[in-house]
Every structure is written in C-alpha cells, then in structure tokens.
Short mmCIF file of C-alpha atoms and ligand atoms in Angstrom, two decimals:
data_model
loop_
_atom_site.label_atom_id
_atom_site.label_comp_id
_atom_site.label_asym_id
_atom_site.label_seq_id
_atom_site.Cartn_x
_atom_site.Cartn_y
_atom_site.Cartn_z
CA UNK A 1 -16.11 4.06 26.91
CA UNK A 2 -18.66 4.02 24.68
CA UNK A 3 -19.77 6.84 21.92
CA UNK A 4 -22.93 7.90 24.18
CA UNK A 5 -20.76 8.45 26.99
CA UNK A 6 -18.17 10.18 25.46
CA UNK A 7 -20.78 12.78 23.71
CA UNK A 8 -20.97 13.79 27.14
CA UNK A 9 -17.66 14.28 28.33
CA UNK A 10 -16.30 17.50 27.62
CA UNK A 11 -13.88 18.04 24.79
CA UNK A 12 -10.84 16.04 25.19
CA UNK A 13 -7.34 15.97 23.41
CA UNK A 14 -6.88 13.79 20.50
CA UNK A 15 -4.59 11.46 22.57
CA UNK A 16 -7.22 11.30 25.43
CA UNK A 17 -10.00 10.64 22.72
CA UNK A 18 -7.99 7.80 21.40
CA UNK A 19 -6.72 6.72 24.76
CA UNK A 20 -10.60 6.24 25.51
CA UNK A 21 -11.61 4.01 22.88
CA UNK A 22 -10.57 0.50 22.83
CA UNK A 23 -9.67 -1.07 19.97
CA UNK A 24 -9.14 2.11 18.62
CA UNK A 25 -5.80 2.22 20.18
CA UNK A 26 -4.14 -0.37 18.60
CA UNK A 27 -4.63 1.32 15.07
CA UNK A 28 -5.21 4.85 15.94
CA UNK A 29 -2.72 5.54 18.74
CA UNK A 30 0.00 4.18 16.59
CA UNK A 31 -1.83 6.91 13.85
CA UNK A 32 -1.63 9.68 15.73
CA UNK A 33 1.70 9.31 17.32
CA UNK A 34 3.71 9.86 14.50
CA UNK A 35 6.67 11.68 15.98
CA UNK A 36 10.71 10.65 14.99
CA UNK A 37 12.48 7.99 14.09
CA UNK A 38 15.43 7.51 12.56
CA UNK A 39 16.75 4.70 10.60
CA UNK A 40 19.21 3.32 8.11
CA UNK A 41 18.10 4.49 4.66
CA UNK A 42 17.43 8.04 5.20
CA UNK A 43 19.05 10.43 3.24
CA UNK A 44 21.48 12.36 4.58
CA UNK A 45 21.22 15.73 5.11
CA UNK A 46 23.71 16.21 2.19
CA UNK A 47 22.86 13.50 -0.30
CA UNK A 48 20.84 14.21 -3.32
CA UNK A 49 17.51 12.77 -3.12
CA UNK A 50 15.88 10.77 -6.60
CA UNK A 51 12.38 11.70 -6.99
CA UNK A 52 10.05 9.19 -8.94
CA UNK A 53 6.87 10.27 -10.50
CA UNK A 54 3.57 8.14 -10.79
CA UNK A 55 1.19 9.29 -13.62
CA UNK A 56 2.46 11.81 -16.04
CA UNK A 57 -0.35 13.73 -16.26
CA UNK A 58 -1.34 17.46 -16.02
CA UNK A 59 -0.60 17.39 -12.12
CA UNK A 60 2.85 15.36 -12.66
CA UNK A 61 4.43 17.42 -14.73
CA UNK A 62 3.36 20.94 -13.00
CA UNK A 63 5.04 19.40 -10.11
CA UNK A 64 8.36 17.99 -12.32
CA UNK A 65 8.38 21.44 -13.32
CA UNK A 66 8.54 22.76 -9.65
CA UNK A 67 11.23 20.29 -8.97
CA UNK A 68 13.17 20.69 -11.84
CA UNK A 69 13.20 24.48 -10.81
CA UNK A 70 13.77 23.63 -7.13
CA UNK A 71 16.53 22.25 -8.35
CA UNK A 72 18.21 24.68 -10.31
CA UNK A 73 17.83 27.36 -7.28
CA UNK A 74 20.29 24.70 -5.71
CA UNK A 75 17.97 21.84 -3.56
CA UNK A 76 19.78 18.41 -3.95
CA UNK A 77 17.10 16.52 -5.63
CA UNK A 78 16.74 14.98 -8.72
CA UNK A 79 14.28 13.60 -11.37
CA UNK A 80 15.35 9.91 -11.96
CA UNK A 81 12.23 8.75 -13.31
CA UNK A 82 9.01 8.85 -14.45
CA UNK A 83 5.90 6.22 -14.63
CA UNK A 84 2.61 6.23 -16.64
CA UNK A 85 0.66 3.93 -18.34
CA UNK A 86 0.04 6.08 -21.08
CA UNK A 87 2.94 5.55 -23.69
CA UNK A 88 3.01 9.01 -25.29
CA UNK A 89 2.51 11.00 -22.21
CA UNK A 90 5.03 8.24 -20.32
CA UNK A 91 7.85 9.07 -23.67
CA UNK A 92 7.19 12.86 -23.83
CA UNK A 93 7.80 13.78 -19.74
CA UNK A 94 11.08 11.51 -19.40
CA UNK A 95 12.70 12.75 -22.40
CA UNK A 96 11.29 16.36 -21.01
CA UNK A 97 13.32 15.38 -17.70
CA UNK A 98 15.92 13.35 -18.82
CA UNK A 99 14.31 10.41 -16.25
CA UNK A 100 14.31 6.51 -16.72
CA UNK A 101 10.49 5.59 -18.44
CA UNK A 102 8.51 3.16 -16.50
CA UNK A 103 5.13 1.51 -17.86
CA UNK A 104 4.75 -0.07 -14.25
CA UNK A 105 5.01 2.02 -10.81
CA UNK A 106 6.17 -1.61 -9.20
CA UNK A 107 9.46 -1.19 -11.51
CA UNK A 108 9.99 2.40 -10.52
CA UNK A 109 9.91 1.55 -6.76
CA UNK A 110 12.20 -1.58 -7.23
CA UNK A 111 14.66 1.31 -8.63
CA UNK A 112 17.20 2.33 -6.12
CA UNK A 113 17.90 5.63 -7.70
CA UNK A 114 15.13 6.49 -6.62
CA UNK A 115 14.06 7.22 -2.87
CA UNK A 116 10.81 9.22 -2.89
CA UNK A 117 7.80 9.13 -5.11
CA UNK A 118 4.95 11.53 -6.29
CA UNK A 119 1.93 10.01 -6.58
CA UNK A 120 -0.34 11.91 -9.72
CA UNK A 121 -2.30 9.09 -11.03
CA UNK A 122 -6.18 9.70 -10.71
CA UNK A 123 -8.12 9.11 -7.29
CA UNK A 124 -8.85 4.97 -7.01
CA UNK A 125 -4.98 4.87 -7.57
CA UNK A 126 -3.24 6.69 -4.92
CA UNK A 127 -3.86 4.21 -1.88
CA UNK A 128 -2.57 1.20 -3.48
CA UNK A 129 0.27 2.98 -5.05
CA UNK A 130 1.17 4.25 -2.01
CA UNK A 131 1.09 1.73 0.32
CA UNK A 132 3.18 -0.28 -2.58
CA UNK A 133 5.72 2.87 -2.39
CA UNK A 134 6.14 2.82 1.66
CA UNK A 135 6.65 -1.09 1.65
CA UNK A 136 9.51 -0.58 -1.29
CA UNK A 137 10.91 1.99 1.75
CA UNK A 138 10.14 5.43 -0.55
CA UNK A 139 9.13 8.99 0.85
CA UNK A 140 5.58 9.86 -0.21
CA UNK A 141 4.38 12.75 -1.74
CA UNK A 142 0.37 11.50 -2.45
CA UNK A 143 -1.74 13.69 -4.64
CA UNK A 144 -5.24 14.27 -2.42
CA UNK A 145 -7.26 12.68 -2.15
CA UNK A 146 -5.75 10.14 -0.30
CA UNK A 147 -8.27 7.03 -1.65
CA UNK A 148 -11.45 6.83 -3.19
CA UNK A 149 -14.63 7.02 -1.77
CA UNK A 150 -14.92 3.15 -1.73
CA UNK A 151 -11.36 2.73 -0.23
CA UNK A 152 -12.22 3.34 2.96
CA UNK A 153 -9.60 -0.11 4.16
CA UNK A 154 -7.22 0.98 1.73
CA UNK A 155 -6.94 4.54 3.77
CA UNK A 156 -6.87 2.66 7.29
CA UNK A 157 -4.62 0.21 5.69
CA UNK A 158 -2.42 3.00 4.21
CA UNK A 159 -2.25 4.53 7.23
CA UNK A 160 -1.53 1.77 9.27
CA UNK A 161 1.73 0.99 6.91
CA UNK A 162 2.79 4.89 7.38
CA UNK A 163 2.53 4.43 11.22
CA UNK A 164 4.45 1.32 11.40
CA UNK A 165 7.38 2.04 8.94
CA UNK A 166 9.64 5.09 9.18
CA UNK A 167 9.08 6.58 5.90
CA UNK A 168 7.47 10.42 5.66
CA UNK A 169 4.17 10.94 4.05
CA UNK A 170 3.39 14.30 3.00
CA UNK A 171 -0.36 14.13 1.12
CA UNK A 172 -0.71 16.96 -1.51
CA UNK A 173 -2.83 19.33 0.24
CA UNK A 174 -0.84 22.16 0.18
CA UNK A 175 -2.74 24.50 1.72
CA UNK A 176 -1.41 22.82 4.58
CA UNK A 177 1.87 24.67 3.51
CA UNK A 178 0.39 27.93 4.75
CA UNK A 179 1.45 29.14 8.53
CA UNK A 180 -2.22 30.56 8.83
CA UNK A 181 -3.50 27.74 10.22
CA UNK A 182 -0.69 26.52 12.20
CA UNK A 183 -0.85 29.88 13.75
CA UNK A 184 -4.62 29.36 14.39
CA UNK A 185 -4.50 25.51 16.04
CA UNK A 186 -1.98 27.15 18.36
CA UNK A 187 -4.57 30.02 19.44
CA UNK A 188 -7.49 27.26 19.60
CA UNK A 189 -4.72 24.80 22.33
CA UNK A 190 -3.88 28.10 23.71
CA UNK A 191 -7.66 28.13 24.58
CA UNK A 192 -8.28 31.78 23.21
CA UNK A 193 -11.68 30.37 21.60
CA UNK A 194 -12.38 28.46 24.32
CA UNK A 195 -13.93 24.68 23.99
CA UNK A 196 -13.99 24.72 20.27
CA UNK A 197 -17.98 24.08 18.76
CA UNK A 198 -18.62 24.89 15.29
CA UNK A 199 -16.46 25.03 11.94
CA UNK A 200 -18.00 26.06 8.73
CA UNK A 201 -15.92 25.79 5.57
CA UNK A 202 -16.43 25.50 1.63
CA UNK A 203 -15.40 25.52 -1.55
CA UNK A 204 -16.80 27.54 -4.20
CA UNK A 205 -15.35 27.27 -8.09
CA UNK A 206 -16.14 27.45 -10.98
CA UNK A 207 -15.49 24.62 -13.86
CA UNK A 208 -16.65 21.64 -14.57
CA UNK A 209 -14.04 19.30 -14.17
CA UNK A 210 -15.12 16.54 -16.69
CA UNK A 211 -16.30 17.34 -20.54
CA UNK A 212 -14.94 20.61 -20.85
CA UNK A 213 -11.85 20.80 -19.16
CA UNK A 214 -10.20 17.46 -19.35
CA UNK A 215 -9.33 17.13 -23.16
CA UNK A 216 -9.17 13.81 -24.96
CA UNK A 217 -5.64 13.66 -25.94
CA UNK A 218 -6.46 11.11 -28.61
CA UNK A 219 -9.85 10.04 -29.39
CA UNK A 220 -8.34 7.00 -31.20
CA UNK A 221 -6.15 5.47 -28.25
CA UNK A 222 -6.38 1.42 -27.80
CA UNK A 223 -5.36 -0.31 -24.58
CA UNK A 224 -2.63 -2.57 -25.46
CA UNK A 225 -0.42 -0.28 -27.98
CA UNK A 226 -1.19 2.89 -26.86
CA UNK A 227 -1.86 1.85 -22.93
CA UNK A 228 -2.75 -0.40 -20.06
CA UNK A 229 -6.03 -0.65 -19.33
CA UNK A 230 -5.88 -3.05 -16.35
CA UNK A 231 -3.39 -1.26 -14.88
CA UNK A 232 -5.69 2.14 -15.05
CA UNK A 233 -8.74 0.20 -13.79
CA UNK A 234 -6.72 -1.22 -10.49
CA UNK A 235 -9.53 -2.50 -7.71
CA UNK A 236 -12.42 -0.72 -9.75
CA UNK A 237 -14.93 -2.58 -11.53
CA UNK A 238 -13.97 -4.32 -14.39
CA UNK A 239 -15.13 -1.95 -17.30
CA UNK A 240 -14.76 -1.98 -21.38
CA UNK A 241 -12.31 0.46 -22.48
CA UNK A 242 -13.61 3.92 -23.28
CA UNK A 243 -11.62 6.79 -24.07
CA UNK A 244 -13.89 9.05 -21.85
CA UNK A 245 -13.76 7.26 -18.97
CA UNK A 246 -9.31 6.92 -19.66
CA UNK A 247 -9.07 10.85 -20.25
CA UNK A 248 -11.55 12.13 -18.33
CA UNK A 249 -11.80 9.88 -15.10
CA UNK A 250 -13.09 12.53 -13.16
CA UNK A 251 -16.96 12.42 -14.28
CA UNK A 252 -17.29 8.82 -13.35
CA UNK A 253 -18.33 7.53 -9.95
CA UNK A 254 -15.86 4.42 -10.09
CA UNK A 255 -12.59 7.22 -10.42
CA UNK A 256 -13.53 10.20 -8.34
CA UNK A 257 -16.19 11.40 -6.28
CA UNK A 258 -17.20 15.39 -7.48
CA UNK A 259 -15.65 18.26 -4.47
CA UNK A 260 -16.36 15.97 -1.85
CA UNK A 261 -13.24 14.09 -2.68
CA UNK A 262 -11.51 16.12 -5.22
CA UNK A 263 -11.98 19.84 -3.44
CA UNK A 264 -12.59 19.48 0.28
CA UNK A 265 -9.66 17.35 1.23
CA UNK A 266 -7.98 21.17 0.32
CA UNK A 267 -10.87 23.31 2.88
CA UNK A 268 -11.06 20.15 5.32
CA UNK A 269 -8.23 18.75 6.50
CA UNK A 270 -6.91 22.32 8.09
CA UNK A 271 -9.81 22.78 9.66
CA UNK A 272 -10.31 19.12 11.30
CA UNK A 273 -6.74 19.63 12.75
CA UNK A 274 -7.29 23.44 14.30
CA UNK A 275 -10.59 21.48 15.67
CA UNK A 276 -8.56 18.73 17.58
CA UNK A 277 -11.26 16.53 16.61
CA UNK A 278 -10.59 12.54 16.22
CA UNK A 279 -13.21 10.71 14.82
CA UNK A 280 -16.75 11.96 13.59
CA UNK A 281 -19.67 9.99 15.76
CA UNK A 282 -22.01 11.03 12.39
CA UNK A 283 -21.90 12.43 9.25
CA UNK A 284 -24.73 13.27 6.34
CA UNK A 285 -24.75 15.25 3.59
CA UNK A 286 -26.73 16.21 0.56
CA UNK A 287 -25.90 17.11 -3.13
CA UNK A 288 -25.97 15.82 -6.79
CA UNK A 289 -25.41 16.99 -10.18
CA UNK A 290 -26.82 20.95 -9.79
CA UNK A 291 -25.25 22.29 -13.06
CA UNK A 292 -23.40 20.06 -15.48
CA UNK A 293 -25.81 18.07 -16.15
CA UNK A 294 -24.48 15.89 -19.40
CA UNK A 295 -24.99 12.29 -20.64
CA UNK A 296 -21.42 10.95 -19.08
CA UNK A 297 -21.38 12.75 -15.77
CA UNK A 298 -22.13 10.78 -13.17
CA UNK A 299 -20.17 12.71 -10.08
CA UNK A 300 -21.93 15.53 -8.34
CA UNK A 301 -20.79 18.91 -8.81
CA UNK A 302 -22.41 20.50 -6.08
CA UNK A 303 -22.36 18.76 -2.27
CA UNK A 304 -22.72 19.86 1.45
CA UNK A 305 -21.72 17.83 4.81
CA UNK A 306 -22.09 17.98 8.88
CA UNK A 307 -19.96 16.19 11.09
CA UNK A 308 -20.95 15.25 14.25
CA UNK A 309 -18.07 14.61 16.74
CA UNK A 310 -18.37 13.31 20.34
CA UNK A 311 -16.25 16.18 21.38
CA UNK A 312 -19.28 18.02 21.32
CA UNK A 313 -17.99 19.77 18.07
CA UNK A 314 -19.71 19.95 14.27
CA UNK A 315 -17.45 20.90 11.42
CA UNK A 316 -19.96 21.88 8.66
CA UNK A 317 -18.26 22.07 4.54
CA UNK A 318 -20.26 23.08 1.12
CA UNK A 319 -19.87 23.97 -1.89
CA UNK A 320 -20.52 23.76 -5.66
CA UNK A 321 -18.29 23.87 -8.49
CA UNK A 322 -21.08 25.85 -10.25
CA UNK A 323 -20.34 29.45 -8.67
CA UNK A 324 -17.42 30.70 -7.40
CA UNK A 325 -18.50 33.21 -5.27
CA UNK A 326 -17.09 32.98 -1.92
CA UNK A 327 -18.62 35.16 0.88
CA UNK A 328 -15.79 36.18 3.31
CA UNK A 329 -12.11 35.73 2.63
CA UNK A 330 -10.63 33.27 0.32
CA UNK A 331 -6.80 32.50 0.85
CA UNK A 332 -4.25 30.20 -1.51
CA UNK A 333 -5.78 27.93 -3.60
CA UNK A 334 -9.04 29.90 -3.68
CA UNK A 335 -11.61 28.10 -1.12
CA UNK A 336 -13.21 30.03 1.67
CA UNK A 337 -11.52 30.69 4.78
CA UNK A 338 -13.10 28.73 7.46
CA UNK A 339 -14.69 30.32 10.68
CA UNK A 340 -13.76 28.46 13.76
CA UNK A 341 -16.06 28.82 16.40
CA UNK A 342 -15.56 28.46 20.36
CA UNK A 343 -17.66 29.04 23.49
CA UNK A 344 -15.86 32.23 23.95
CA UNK A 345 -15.43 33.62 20.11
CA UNK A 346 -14.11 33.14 16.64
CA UNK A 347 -11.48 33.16 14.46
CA UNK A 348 -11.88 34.01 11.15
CA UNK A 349 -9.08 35.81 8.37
CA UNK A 350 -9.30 39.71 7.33
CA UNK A 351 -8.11 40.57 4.31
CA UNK A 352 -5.76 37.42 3.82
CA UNK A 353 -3.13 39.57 6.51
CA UNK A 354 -4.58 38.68 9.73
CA UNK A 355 -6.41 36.48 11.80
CA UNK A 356 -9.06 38.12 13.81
CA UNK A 357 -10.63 36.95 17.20
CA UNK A 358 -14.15 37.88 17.73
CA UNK A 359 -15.49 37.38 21.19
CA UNK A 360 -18.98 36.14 22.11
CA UNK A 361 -21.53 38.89 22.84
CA UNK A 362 -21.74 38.73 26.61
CA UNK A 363 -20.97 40.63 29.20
CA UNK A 364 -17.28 39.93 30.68
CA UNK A 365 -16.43 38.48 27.36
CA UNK A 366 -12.96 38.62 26.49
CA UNK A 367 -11.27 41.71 24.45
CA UNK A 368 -10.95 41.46 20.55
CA UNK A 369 -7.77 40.87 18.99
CA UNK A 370 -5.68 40.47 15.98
CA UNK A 371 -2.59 38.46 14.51
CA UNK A 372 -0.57 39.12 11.52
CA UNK A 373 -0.54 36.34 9.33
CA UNK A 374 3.39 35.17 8.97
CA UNK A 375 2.80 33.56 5.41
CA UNK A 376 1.02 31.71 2.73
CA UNK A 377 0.39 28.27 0.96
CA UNK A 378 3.30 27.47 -1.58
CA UNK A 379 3.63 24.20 -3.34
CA UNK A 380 7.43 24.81 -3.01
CA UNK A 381 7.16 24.97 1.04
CA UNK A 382 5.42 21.70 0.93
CA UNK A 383 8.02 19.46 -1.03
CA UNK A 384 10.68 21.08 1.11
CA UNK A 385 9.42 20.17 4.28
CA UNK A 386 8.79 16.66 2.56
CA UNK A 387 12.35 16.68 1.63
CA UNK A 388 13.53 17.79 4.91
CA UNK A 389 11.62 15.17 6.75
CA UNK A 390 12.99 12.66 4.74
CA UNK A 391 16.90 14.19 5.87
CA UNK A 392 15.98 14.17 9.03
CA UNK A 393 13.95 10.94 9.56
CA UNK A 394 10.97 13.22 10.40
CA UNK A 395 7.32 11.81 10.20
CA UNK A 396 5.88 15.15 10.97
CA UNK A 397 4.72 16.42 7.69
CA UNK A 398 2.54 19.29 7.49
CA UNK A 399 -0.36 17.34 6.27
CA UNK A 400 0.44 13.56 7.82
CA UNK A 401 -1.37 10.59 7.11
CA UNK A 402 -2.89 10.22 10.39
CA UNK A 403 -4.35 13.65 9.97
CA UNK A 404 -5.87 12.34 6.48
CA UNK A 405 -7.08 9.53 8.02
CA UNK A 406 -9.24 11.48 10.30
CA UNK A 407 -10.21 13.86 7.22
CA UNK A 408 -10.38 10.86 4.90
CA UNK A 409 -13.06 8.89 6.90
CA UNK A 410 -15.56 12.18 7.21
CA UNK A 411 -15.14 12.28 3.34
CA UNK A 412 -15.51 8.43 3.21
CA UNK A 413 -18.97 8.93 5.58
CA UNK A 414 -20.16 11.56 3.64
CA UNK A 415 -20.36 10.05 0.53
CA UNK A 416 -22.14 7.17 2.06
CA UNK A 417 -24.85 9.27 3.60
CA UNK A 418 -25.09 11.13 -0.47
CA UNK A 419 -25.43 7.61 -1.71
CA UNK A 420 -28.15 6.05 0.98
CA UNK A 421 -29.97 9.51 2.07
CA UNK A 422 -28.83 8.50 5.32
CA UNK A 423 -27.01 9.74 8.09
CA UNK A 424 -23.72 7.49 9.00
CA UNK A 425 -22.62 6.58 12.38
CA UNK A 426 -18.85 5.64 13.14
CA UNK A 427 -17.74 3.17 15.55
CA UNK A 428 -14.78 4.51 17.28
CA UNK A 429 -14.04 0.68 18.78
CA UNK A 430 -13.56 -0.66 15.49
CA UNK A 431 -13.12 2.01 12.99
CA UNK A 432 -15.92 1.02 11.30
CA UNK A 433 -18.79 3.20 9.31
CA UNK A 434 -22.54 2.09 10.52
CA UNK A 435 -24.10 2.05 7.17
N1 NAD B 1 -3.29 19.31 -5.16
C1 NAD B 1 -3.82 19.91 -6.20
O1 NAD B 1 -4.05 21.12 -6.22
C2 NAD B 1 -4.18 19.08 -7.41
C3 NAD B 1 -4.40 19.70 -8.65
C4 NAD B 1 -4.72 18.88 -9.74
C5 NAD B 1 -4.81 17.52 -9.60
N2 NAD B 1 -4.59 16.95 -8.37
C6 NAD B 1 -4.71 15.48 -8.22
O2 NAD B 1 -3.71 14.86 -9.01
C7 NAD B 1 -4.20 13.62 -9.51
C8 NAD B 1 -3.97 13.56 -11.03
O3 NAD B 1 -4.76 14.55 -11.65
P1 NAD B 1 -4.45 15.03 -13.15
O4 NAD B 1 -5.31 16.18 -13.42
O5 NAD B 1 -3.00 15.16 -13.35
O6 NAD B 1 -4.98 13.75 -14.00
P2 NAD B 1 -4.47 13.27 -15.42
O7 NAD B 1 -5.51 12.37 -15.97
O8 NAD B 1 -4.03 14.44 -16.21
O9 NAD B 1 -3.16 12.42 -15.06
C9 NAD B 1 -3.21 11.15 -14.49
C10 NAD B 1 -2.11 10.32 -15.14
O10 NAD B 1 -2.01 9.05 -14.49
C11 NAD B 1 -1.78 8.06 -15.48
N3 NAD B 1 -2.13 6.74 -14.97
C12 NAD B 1 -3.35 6.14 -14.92
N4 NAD B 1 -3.25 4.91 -14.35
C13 NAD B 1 -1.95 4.76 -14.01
C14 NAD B 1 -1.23 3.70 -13.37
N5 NAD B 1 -1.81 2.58 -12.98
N6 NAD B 1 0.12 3.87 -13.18
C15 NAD B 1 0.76 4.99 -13.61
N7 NAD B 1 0.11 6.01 -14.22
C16 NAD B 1 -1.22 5.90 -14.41
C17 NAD B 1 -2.61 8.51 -16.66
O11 NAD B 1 -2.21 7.93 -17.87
C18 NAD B 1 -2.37 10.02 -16.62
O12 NAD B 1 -1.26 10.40 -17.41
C19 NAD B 1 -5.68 13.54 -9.14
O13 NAD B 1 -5.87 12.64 -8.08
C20 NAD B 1 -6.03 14.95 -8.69
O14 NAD B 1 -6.99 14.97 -7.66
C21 NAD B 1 -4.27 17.70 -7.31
#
C-alpha cells in the first residue's frame, strides 16, 4: 500500500501500519516488536551488575553520582569503570569512583566486569558507541539524543542491532520515567479521545547552551597529551583542533543540532507514543539563531516543526531556548505538557495532579472527566527499570529504541526541511527521507 492510500485509511495500530508497508517490515516489524527474550548472559536477578561510563562529563558524573547513591540505598550495581578521552576529566571521575580508567570506550566494552554502559559523550557519538556497546553484548543506557542530525543510518542501523540482539536499551529521556503518560496512551487505546488528530508540544528555556554555560576547562589543552582528538571527531568532518569546538560542542552544527535535537527528544518522544503514530509521511519546520547570536554559534536556538502522518494525525513541537515561559502546565524536566487532541476531546494536565479530558463542543458529546496522576519523572525510576530489564531479559524499556527510532526520524526530517526550506517526505517502503 502506498503512502496516498494509506492517508486515507483511517487510523490504524502501529503493527497494522507496519504490517501495510512492504519493505518496511523487514526492518520495522522486527523494531517494533521488541517484547522478551531471554538468554545466556543476563544477569541474574541477584548478581551485581558493573556499570561502565562513556564520557566523563557534566552528564556522566551527575548520573555516577545517582548510581553511586543507588547503590548505597542497597541496588546491586556497581561502578567498574569509567571512559573519556579527556585525561584530566578521565583521572579525576575514576579515582572519584574507585573505577578502572579507559582512554578508549572499545577497551571498556572488551571488559567483562562490566555488563551495561552509559553513554554521556556529546551527540555525533552516541550511535556509534552504542551500536559498538550492543555488539560487545552490554545493556544500554544512551544519553538523548539518540544520533545526530546527519546519522540518520546510524539510528536505523542502531536500531536494527537492538532488535536483533537481546540486550535492553533504555535512551535517556527520562521523562519517559513519569506514569503520566503511560496513564494517558492507555486512555487514547482505550479510545476516550477518540481517533487521535492533533498534538501540540514545546519546549521553552532559558540558557544558551554554548558560550555561557559550557566553560572551557582549560583554554590551553592540546590533542595528543591532554586528549584525543580523532577519537572526539568520530564520523564528523575532519576539523583542526579548537578548544571551543572540544568544550563547547554544542554551538557547532557538526556536534549537535540546537532544541531540535538536544530538547525535543525530552517533549517528543512521549507524545509520538500516546499518538500511536509510526512513521511521519512529511515534516517541515522553521527556526534559526533568534537570540544568541555570537561569532561561534552556529546551532539554532529557537525552532518549530509539523509532522504529517498518514494516520491522519499532525504532532506539532516549538520552542526557543530564549524564553522560558510556558503557557499551560509544565511537568518534570520543565517542558510544556502536551495537549493531545481526538475527534471526541482532549487530554491535557491540571496542576501537575491530574489529567483532564475535555470533550468536543457538540451536542451528545461525551461527559468531562478527570484522573489522578499516580507519579512523576525520576532519573532513579529510569535506571531501575533499565536494571530490571536487564535481570529479567526484558526489552521493554520505558523509552525503547524502536520508539526513538520513530521520534528520531521526525527530528532527523526536521532538520532537513530547517536546512533546505523545504518540506520532507518519508518513504515508508524504504525508510528513506525524500529530500
Ligand atoms: N537527559 C538529560 O537531561 C541530559 C542532560 C544533560 C546532557 N545530556 C546529554 O548528555 C550528553 C553529554 O552532555 P554533557 O553536558 O555531559 O557534555 P560534556 O561535554 O560535559 O561531556 C562529554 C564528555 O564526553 C567526552 N568525550 C568526547 N569524545 C569522547 C569519546 N570518543 N569517547 C569517550 N569520551 C568522549 C568529553 O571529553 C567529555 O568529558 C549530551 O549528548 C547531552 O545531550 C542529557
């Protein structure tokens, strides 16, 4: 079935979309059917469990320092090592954790003390490093987002490697952590909405992510004593060495991508899965450098996008990092709760405690109601269930990779469209982007 006819057929499961599109089965059905499996190297539901980190940065050691105090309230882990390119960051978080030092993530998977990895090197590294880490047979905990914008075969190459092995992958969104939307996807299956239409969804902050707030630990640092520059460059052009583009990674195009990639994998991915969309038919989107406008910045700081999916559905997301008001409710990490709109109503959060349904305005619409809420996001929650899937042999994280490959590819789209001022079709046969 092609994507014309399937704009026309009403909205359809995520199995029946994929069950309707060729080629799209032999990669994507695999994706999306990521249920149990058990196998010989999983941890037992008593054995401690080594944890290896990848980039010793600021987001490494904030989570070391959850897991070293996981760990002391009694979970069977452990921090057996630690790997950064960086010598004086690599030196000062292993003798912090008592861990083994590695200068090369390939020696820290071929370790077998350890058997799951965080990945906290910057964006253009996370892919690689994780498809590297599932091959060695580790756990994955990836830090969002899951590739760079260019990556886009690196994601559906990462993702096929997480569908055919049977290691977990959790990715670090950890607003997925929080029951809320759980508790709404059920409500949206349950048909309470009815045929789900419209999701809007943002992120609104306040920073500027580049010169001011990533500090230059040492203006004077040389690739070769003090680090490896190859090793920081991986697949992205082949630059000179410059201590702004080492430290602060995030203004440049080649490292990150602005909130597309760095913010709304956190407002996008929850929203894509209480949707039940697959794959978006189009995407576009508009932004560019609103704010922070300074001689190395080359990443937007403001950006908006529209999806376009075949099951008649448009998931809208925008933001800036240049204000950080958000109209409605925020929840967790700060964005903007989403409002999930059906043929027959809403859903949108009140007052971070419950989840309100708002019928349409018609006559013989249905009643209004309310849910309590039974939680919230908590970086804690979201290594545990990583560590419990990995007892159990579990693939069903609370944010998968085949859910970040569908969120992955809208962000992958999107950033096309802000780089050709075009709209981008998909093809659903092939997995491909029409550029
Ligand atoms: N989920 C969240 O809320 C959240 C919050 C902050 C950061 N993050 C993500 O975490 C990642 C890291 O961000 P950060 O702020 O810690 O950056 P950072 O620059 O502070 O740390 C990155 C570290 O990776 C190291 N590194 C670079 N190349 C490497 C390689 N080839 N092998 C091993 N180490 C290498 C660097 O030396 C550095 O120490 C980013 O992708 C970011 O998007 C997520």
């Amino acid at each position: 079935m092609g994507i014309r006819k399937m704009i026309s057929s009403p909205h359809c499961s995520r199995r029946e979309f994929l069950s309707q599109t060729g080629a799209a089965i032999t990669l994507g059905s695999a994706l999306y059917l990521t249920g149990k499996s058990f196998a010989a190297g999983s941890q037992g539901p008593n054995e401690r469990i080594g944890i290896g980190l990848i980039g010793a940065g600021g987001r490494g050691n904030s989570h070391l320092d959850m897991l070293q105090w996981m760990k002391e309230q009694g979970d069977n882990i452990e921090i057996a090592a630690v790997c950064d390119i960086y010598k004086p960051r690599l030196e000062r978080t292993a003798q912090k954790y008592g861990a083994k030092a590695y200068s090369s993530h390939h020696e820290l998977l071929a370790d077998k003390n350890v058997d799951m990895v965080c990945i906290a090197t910057p964006d253009h590294l996370h892919g690689v490093q994780a498809i590297d880490a599932i091959r060695a047979g580790k756990d994955v905990y990836c830090e969002k987002p899951v590739t760079h914008w260019r990556q886009f075969d690196t994601t559906k190459e990462l993702a096929r490697v997480v569908a055919a092995g049977d290691r977990a992958f959790q990715l670090g969104t950890q607003a997925m952590s929080d029951p809320v939307w759980r508790q709404m996807k059920k409500l949206v299956q349950d048909g309470l909405i009815g045929q789900p239409l419209y999701a809007e969804t943002g992120f609104f902050r306040i920073g500027d992510w580049g010169e001011k707030d990533m500090p230059v630990d040492d203006p004077n640092a040389r690739p070769g004593p003090d680090l490896n520059w190859e090793a920081f460059l991986g697949d992205s052009p082949v630059r000179d060495f410059s201590v702004d583009r080492f430290f602060r990674w995030r203004l440049f195009m080649d490292y990150a991508g602005g909130p597309v990639t760095d913010l709304y994998p956190h407002c996008l991915t929850q929203v894509v899965d209480i949707m039940g969309v697959g794959f978006p038919q189009a995407v576009t989107a508009l932004g560019g450098i609103q704010r922070y406008d300074s001689p190395l910045r080359e990443v937007p700081d403001t950006f908006s996008l529209v999806a376009q999916y075949s099951e008649k559905a448009v998931i809208t997301v925008m933001g800036t990092q240049g204000n950080d008001y958000n109209s409605g409710d925020t929840r967790g990490s700060g964005q903007r709760c989403p409002v999930i709109r059906g043929w027959d109503g809403s859903l949108v959060i009140r007052s971070n405690k419950e989840i309100e349904f708002i019928p349409i305005r018609i006559k013989g619409a249905k009643t209004p109601q309310r849910f309590a809420i039974e939680g919230i996001e908590d970086n804690v929650t979201h290594w545990r269930n990583l560590i419990q899937c990995s007892r159990s042999r579990s693939k069903q994280t609370f944010s998968p990779m085949e859910l970040a490959l569908r969120t992955q590819t809208v962000l992958h789209m999107a950033m096309q469209a802000f780089l050709t001022q075009k709209t981008i079709g998909f093809d659903v046969q092939t997995l491909n982007m029409k550029v």
